[in-house]
Coordinates of C-alpha atoms and ligand atoms in Angstrom, one line a residue:
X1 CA 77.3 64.8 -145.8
X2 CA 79.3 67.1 -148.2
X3 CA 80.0 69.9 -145.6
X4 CA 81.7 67.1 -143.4
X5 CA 83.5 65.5 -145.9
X6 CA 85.1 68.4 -147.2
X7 CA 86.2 69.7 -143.8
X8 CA 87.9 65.9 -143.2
X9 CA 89.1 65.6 -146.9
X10 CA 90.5 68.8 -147.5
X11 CA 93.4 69.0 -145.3
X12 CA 94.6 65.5 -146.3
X13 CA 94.5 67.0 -149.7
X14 CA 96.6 70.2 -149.6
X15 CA 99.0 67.0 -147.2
X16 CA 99.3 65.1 -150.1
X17 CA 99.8 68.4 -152.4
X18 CA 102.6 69.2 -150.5
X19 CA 103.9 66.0 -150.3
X20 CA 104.5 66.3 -153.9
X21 CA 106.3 69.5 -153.3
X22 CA 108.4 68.4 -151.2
X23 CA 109.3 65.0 -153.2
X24 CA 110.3 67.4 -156.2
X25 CA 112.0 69.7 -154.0
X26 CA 114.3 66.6 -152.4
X27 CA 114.6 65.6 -155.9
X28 CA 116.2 68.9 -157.5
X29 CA 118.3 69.5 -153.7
X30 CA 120.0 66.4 -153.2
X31 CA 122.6 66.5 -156.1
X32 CA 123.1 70.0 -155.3
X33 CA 124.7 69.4 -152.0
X34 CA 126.8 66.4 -152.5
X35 CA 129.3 68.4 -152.9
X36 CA 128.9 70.6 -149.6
X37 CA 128.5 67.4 -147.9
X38 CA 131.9 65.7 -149.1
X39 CA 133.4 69.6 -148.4
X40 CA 132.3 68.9 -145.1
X41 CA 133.7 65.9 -144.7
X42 CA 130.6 64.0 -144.5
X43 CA 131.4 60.3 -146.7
X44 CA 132.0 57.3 -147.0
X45 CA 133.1 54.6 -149.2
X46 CA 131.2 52.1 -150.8
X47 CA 132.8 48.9 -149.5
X48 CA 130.4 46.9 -152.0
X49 CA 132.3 48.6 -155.0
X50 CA 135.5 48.1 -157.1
X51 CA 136.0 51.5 -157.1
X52 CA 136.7 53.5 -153.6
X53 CA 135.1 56.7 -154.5
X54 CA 133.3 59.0 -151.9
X55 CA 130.2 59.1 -151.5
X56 CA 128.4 61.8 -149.7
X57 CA 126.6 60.3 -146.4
X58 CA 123.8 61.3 -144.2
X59 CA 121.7 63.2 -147.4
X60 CA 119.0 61.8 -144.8
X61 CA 119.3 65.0 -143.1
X62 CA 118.2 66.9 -146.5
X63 CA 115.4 64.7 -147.1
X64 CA 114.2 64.9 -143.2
X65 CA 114.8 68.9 -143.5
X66 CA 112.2 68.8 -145.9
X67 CA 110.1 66.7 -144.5
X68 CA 110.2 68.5 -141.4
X69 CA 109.5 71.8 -143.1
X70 CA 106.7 70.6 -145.2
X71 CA 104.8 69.5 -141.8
X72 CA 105.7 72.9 -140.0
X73 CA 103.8 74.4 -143.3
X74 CA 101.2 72.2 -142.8
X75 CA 100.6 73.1 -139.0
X76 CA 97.4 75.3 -139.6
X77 CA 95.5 73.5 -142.2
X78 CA 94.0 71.2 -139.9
X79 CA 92.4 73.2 -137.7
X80 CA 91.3 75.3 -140.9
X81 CA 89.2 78.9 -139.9
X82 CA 89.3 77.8 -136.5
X83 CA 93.1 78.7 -136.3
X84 CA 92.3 81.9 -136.4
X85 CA 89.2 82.4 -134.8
X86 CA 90.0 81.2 -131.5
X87 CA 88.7 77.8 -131.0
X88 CA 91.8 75.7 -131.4
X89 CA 91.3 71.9 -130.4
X90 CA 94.3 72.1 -127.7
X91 CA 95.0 68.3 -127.6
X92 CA 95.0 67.9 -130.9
X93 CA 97.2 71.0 -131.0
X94 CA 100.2 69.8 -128.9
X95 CA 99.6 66.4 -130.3
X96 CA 101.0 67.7 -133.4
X97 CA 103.6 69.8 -132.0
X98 CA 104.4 67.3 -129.7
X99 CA 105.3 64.4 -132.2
X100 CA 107.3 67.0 -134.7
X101 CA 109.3 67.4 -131.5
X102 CA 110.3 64.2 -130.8
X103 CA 111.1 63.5 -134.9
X104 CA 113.0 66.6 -135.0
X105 CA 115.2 65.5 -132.2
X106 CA 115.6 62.7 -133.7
X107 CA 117.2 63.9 -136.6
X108 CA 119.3 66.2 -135.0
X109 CA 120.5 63.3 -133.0
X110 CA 121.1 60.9 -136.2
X111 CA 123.2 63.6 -137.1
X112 CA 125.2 64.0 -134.1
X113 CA 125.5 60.3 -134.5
X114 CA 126.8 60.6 -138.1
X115 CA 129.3 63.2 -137.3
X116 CA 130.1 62.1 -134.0
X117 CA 129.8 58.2 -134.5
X118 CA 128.1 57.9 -131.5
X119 CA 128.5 54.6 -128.8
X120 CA 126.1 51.8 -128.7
X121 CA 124.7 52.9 -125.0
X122 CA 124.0 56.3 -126.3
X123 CA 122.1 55.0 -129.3
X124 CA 120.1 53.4 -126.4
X125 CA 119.8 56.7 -124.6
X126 CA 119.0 59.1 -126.7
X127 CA 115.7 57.3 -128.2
X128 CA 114.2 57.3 -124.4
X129 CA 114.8 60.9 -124.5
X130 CA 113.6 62.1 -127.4
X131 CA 110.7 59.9 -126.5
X132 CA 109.6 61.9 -123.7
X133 CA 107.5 64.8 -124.9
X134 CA 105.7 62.3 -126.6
X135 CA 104.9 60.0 -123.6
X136 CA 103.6 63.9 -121.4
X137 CA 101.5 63.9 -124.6
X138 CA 99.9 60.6 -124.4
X139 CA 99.7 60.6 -120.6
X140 CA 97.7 64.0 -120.5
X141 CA 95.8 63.3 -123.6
X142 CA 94.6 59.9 -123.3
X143 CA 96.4 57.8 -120.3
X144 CA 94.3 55.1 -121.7
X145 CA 96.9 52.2 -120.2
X146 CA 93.8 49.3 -120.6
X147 CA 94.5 46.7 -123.4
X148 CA 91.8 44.4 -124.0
X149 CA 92.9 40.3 -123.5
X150 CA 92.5 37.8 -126.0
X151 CA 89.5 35.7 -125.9
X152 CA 91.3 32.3 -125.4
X153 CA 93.4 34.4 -122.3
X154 CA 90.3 36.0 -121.0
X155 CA 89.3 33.0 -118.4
X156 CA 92.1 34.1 -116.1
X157 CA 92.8 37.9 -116.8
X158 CA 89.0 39.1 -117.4
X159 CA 88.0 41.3 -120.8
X160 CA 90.3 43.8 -120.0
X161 CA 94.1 44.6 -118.1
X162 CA 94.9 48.0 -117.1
X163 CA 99.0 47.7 -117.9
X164 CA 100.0 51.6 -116.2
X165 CA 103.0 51.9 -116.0
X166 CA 104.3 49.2 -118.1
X167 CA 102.9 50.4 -120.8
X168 CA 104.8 53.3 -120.5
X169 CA 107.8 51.2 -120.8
X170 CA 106.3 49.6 -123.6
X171 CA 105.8 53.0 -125.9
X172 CA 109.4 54.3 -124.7
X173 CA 111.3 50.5 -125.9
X174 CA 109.0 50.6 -128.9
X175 CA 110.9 54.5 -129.8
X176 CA 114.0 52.5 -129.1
X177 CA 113.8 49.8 -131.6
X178 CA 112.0 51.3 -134.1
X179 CA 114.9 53.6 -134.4
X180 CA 118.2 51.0 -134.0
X181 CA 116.2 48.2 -135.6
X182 CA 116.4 49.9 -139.2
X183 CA 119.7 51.2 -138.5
X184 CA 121.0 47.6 -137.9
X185 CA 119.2 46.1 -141.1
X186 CA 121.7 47.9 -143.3
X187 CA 124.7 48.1 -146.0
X188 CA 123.7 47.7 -149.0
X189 CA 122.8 50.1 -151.4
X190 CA 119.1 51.5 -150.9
X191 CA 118.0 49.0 -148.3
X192 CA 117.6 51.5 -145.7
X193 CA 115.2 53.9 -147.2
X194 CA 113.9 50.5 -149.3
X195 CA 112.7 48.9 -145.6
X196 CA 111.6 52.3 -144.6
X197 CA 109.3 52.7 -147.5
X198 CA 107.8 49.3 -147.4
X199 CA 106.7 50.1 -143.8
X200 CA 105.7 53.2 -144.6
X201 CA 103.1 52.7 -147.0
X202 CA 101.8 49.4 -145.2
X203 CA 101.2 52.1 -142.3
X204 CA 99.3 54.3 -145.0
X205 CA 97.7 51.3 -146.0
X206 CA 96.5 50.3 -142.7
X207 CA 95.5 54.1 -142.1
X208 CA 93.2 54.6 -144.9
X209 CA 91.6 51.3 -144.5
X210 CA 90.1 52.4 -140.8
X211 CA 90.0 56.1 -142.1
X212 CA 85.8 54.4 -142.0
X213 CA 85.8 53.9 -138.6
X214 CA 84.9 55.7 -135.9
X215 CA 88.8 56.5 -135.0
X216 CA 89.4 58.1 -138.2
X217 CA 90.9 61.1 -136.6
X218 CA 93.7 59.2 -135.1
X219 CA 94.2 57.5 -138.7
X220 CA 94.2 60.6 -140.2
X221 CA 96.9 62.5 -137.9
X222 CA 99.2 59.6 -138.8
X223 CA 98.3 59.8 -142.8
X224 CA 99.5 63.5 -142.2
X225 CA 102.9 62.2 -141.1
X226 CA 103.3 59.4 -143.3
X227 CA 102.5 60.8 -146.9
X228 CA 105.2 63.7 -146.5
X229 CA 107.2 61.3 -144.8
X230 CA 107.0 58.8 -147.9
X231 CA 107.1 61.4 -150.7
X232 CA 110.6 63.1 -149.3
X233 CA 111.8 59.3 -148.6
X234 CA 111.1 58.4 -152.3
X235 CA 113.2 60.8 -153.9
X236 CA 116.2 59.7 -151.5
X237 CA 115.6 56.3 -152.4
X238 CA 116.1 57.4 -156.2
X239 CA 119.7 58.3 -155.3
X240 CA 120.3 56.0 -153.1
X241 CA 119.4 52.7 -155.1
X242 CA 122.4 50.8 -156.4
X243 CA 124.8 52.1 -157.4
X244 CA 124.3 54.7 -154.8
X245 CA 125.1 57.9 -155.6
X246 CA 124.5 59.6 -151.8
X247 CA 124.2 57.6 -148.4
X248 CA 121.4 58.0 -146.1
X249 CA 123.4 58.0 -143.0
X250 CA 121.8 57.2 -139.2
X251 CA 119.8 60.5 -139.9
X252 CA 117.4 58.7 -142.1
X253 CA 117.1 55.8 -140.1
X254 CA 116.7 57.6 -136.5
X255 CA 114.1 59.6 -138.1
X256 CA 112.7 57.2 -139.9
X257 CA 112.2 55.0 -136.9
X258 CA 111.0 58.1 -134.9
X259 CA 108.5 58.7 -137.6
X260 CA 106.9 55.0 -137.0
X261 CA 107.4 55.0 -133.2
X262 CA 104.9 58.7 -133.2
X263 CA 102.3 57.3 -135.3
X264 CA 102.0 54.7 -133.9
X265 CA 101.8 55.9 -130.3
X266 CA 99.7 59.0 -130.8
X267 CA 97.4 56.9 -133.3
X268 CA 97.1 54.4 -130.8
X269 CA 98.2 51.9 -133.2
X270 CA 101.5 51.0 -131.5
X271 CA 100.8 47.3 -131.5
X272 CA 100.0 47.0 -135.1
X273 CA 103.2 49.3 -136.0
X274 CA 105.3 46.7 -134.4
X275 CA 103.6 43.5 -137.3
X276 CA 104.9 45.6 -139.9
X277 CA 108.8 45.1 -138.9
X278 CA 108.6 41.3 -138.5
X279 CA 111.9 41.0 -140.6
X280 CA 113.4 44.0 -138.2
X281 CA 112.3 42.0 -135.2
X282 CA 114.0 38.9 -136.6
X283 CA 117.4 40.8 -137.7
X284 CA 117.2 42.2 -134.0
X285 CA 116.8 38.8 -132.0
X286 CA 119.1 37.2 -134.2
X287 CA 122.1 39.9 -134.1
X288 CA 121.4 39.8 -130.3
X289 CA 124.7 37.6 -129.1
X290 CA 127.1 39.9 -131.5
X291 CA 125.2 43.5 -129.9
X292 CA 126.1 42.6 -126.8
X293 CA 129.1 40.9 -127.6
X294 CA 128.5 37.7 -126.5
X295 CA 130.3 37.1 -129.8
X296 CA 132.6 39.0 -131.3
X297 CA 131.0 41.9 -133.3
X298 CA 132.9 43.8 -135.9
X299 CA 132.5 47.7 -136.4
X300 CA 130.9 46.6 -139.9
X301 CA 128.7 43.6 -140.4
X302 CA 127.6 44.1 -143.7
X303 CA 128.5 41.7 -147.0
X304 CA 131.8 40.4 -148.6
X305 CA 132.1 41.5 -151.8
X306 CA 133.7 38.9 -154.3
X307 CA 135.2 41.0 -156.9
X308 CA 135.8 38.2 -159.5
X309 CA 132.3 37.0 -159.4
X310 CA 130.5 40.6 -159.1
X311 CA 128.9 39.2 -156.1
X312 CA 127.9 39.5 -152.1
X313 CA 129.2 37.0 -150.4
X314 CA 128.3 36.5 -146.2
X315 CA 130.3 38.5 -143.9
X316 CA 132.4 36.8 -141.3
X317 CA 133.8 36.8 -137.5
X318 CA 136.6 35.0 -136.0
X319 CA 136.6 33.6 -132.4
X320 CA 138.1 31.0 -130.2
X321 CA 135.3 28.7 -128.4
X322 CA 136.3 29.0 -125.3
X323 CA 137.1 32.3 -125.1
X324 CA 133.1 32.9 -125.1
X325 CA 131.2 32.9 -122.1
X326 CA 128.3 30.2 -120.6
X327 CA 125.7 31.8 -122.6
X328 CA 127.7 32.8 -125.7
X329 CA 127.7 29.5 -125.7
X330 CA 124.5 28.1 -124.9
X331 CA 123.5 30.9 -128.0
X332 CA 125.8 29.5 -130.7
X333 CA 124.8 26.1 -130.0
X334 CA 121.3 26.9 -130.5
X335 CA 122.2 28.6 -133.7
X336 CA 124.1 25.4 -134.9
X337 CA 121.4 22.8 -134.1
X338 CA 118.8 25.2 -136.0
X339 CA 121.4 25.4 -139.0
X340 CA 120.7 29.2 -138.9
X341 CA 124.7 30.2 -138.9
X342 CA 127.4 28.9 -140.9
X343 CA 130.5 27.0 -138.8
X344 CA 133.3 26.7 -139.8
X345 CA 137.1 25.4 -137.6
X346 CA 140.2 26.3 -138.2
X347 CA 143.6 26.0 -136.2
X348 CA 141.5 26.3 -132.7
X349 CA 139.7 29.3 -134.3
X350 CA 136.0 29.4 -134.9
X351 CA 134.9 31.3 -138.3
X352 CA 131.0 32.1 -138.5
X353 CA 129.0 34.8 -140.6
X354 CA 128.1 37.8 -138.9
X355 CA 124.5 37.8 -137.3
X356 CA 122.6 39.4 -139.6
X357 CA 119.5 38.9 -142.0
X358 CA 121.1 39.8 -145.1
X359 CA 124.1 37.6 -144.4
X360 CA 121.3 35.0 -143.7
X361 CA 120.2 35.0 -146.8
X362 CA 123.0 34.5 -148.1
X363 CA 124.0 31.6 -146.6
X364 CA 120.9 30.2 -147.7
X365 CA 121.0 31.2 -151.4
X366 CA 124.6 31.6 -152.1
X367 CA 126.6 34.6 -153.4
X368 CA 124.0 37.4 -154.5
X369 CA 124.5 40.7 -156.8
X370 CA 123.9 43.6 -154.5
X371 CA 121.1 45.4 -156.7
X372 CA 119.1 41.3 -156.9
X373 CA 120.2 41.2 -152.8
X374 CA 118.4 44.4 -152.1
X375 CA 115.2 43.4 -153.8
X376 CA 115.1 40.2 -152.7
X377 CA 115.3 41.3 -148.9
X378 CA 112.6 44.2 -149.8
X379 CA 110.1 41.6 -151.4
X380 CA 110.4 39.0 -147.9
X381 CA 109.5 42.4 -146.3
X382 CA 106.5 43.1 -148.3
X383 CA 105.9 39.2 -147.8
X384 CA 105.9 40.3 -143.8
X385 CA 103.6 43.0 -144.1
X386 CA 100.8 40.5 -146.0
X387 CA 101.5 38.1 -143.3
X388 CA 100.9 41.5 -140.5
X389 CA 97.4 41.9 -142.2
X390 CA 96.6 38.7 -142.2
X391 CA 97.3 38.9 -138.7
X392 CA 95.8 42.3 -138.1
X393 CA 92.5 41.4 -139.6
X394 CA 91.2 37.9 -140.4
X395 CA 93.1 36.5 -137.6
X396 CA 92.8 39.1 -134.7
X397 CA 88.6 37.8 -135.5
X398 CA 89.4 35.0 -133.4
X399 CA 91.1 36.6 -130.7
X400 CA 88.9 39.4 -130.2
X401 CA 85.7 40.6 -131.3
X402 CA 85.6 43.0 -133.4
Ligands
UD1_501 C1 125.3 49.5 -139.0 C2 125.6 48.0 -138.7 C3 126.9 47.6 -139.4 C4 126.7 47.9 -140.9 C5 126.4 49.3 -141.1 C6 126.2 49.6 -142.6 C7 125.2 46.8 -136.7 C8 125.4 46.7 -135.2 N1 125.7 47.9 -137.3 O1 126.3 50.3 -138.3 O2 127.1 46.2 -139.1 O3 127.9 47.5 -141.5 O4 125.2 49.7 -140.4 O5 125.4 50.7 -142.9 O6 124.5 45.9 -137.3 N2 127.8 51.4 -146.5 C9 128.1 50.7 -147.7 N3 127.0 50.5 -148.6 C10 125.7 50.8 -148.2 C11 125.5 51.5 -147.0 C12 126.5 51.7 -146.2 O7 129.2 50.4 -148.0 O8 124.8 50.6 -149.0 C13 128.9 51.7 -145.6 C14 129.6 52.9 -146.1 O9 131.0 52.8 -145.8 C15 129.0 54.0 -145.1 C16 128.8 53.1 -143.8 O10 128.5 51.8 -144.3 O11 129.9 55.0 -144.9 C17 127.8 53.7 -142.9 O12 127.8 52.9 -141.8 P1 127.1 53.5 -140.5 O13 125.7 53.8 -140.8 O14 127.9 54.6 -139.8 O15 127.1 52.2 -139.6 P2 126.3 51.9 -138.3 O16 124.9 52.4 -138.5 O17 127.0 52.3 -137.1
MG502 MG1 123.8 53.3 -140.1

């Protein structure tokens, strides 16, 4: 009735009234402090560009400032009257708290990581932690462990599996690669927030579609999230599309990830978050032998550019065969016979591209302009996300029944 559907509409108004706020707000801030940021030190160079001017880096930490402050705003209207009169839903309560948390440490993290330039084992690390509060949260919320088993699989396991523990393990990995994995799908101008955004609003997507069933609360906490989340994320992405004119640093994408990794979790949705980064997923397999230098991995991995043409050109890395070990090995030659890297000898040296999705594509279609690269990587994402619906819905009929 109407009572009901104002009391469940209302707040995800006034969210997606702020939300516009806040995108204007990111808007009219970010030029403003480009300069405190290169005063600070905090730039770098586009290494895409002719020119070698500085460009301010980590502006992510603006746009997740606002977003964070637009959601501390928001912290009330949810629970509307009964804020104030005493009868505050606890769980959902520290639910909320609880996933602003883990984002804000996040960012504060990315940061460090920006300033710092962090190792690889404490981009590992820190992920688990920040993770934490939000695991407590599920664990004394829900501790619902119990996943329900494919019909074909059923025969042998029975209709359900109670995971425990591992599932635990499961939520804390997923905070793990939801953060690196955009982090590592990067380089050229406005692919970072691009990927981000893509995901972002297939999650809202997915969110709105069962706002009809009967977990539209979950749904809803997650659209609270994810419309501020996407509105402050826009207006970065305005500055940050080619040619950049600010970088988004690891801020944007440890939050970013962070963001995903929550909603997911606490929206008990964290299978279906994971469809909508199938090209992350492959970036992240694929880069595997150079992030744990079974193969040489240089500090950056992204493009070539070819200056005479105007062009992006694959990246490359130079090693001698034998100097890589049994499975080094064993993981190049499967790469060869799949033609998925390009080989090339030269006096006893080895010359490959770097591991990585955009340098992929490049070998597949040739040189690339940056701004036509970009796009074309963000359209085989949104080509990913159909495919995760597809999934999600028509197919998962024949695995379960829904
Ligand atoms: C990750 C990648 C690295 C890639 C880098 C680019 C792995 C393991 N690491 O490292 O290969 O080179 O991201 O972001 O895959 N930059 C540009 N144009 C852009 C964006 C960034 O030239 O559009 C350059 C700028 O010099 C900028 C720097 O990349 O200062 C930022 O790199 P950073 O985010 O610190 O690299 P990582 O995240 O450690
Ligand atoms: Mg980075």
């Amino acid at each position: 009735d109407v009572k009901e559907l104002w009391q469940i509409g209302l707040p995800m108004f006034i969210n997606v009234v702020m939300s516009v706020v806040a995108f204007f707000t990111t808007m009219k801030l970010i030029p403003k402090f480009k300069n405190t940021f290169i005063k600070a030190h905090l730039f770098g160079i586009d290494m895409n560009k002719r020119t070698s001017e500085k460009i301010p880096e980590s502006l992510g930490v603006l746009s997740g400032c606002i977003f964070l402050i637009t959601l501390f705003l928001f912290i009330p209207v949810p629970f509307g009257s009964r804020f104030f009169n005493g009868e505050i839903p606890h769980d959902e309560f520290v639910e909320l708290l609880s996933a602003l948390l883990s984002i804000c440490c996040m960012t504060l993290l990315g940061f460090a990581d920006d300033v710092l330039d962090l190792r690889w084992r404490h981009k590992l690390f820190l992920p688990t932690i920040a993770s934490l509060p939000l695991l407590m949260v599920y664990y004394v919320n829900f501790n619902s462990t119990t996943i329900i088993v494919p019909k074909p699989l059923r025969e042998w396991l029975g209709l359900t599996v109670n995971l425990g523990i591992l599932y635990y393990i499961f939520m804390g990995l997923l905070a793990i690669f939801c953060t690196n994995a955009i982090n590592i799908l990067a380089g050229i101008n406005g692919l970072e927030v691009g990927q981000s955004l893509v995901i972002s609003s297939s999650l809202i997507i997915f969110n709105i579609i069962e706002l009809s069933g009967n977990q539209w609360k979950a749904h809803r906490f997650s659209l609270f999230f994810l419309v501020p989340y996407t509105a402050t994320s826009l207006a970065l992405f305005w500055y940050n599309w080619y040619p950049s004119l600010v970088f988004v640093g690891d801020t944007f994408c440890y939050y970013s990830g962070m963001t995903f990794a929550v909603v997911g979790i606490l929206g008990h949705f964290s299978k279906t978050t994971l469809l909508f980064f199938i090209p992350q997923i492959f970036n992240f397999l694929y880069s595997i032998p150079q992030l744990f230098h079974l193969v040489p991995c240089p500090r950056h991995r992204l493009p070539k550019l070819d200056s005479k043409l105007d062009k992006l050109n694959i990246s490359t890395t130079t090693f001698k065969y034998n100097d890589l070990s049994f499975l080094g090995k064993l993981i190049v030659n499967i790469f060869r016979i799949f033609r998925i890297i390009k080989w090339q000898e030269k006096d006893g040296y080895v010359i490959t591209n770097n591991f990585t999705l955009i340098n992929l594509v490049l070998l597949i279609t040739g040189p690339m302009h940056e701004a036509r690269l970009t796009i074309f990587l963000l359209i085989i994402q949104i080509i990913c996300t159909v495919m995760a619906f597809i999934i999600r819905y028509p197919l998962a009929y024949i695995f379960y029944d829904i």
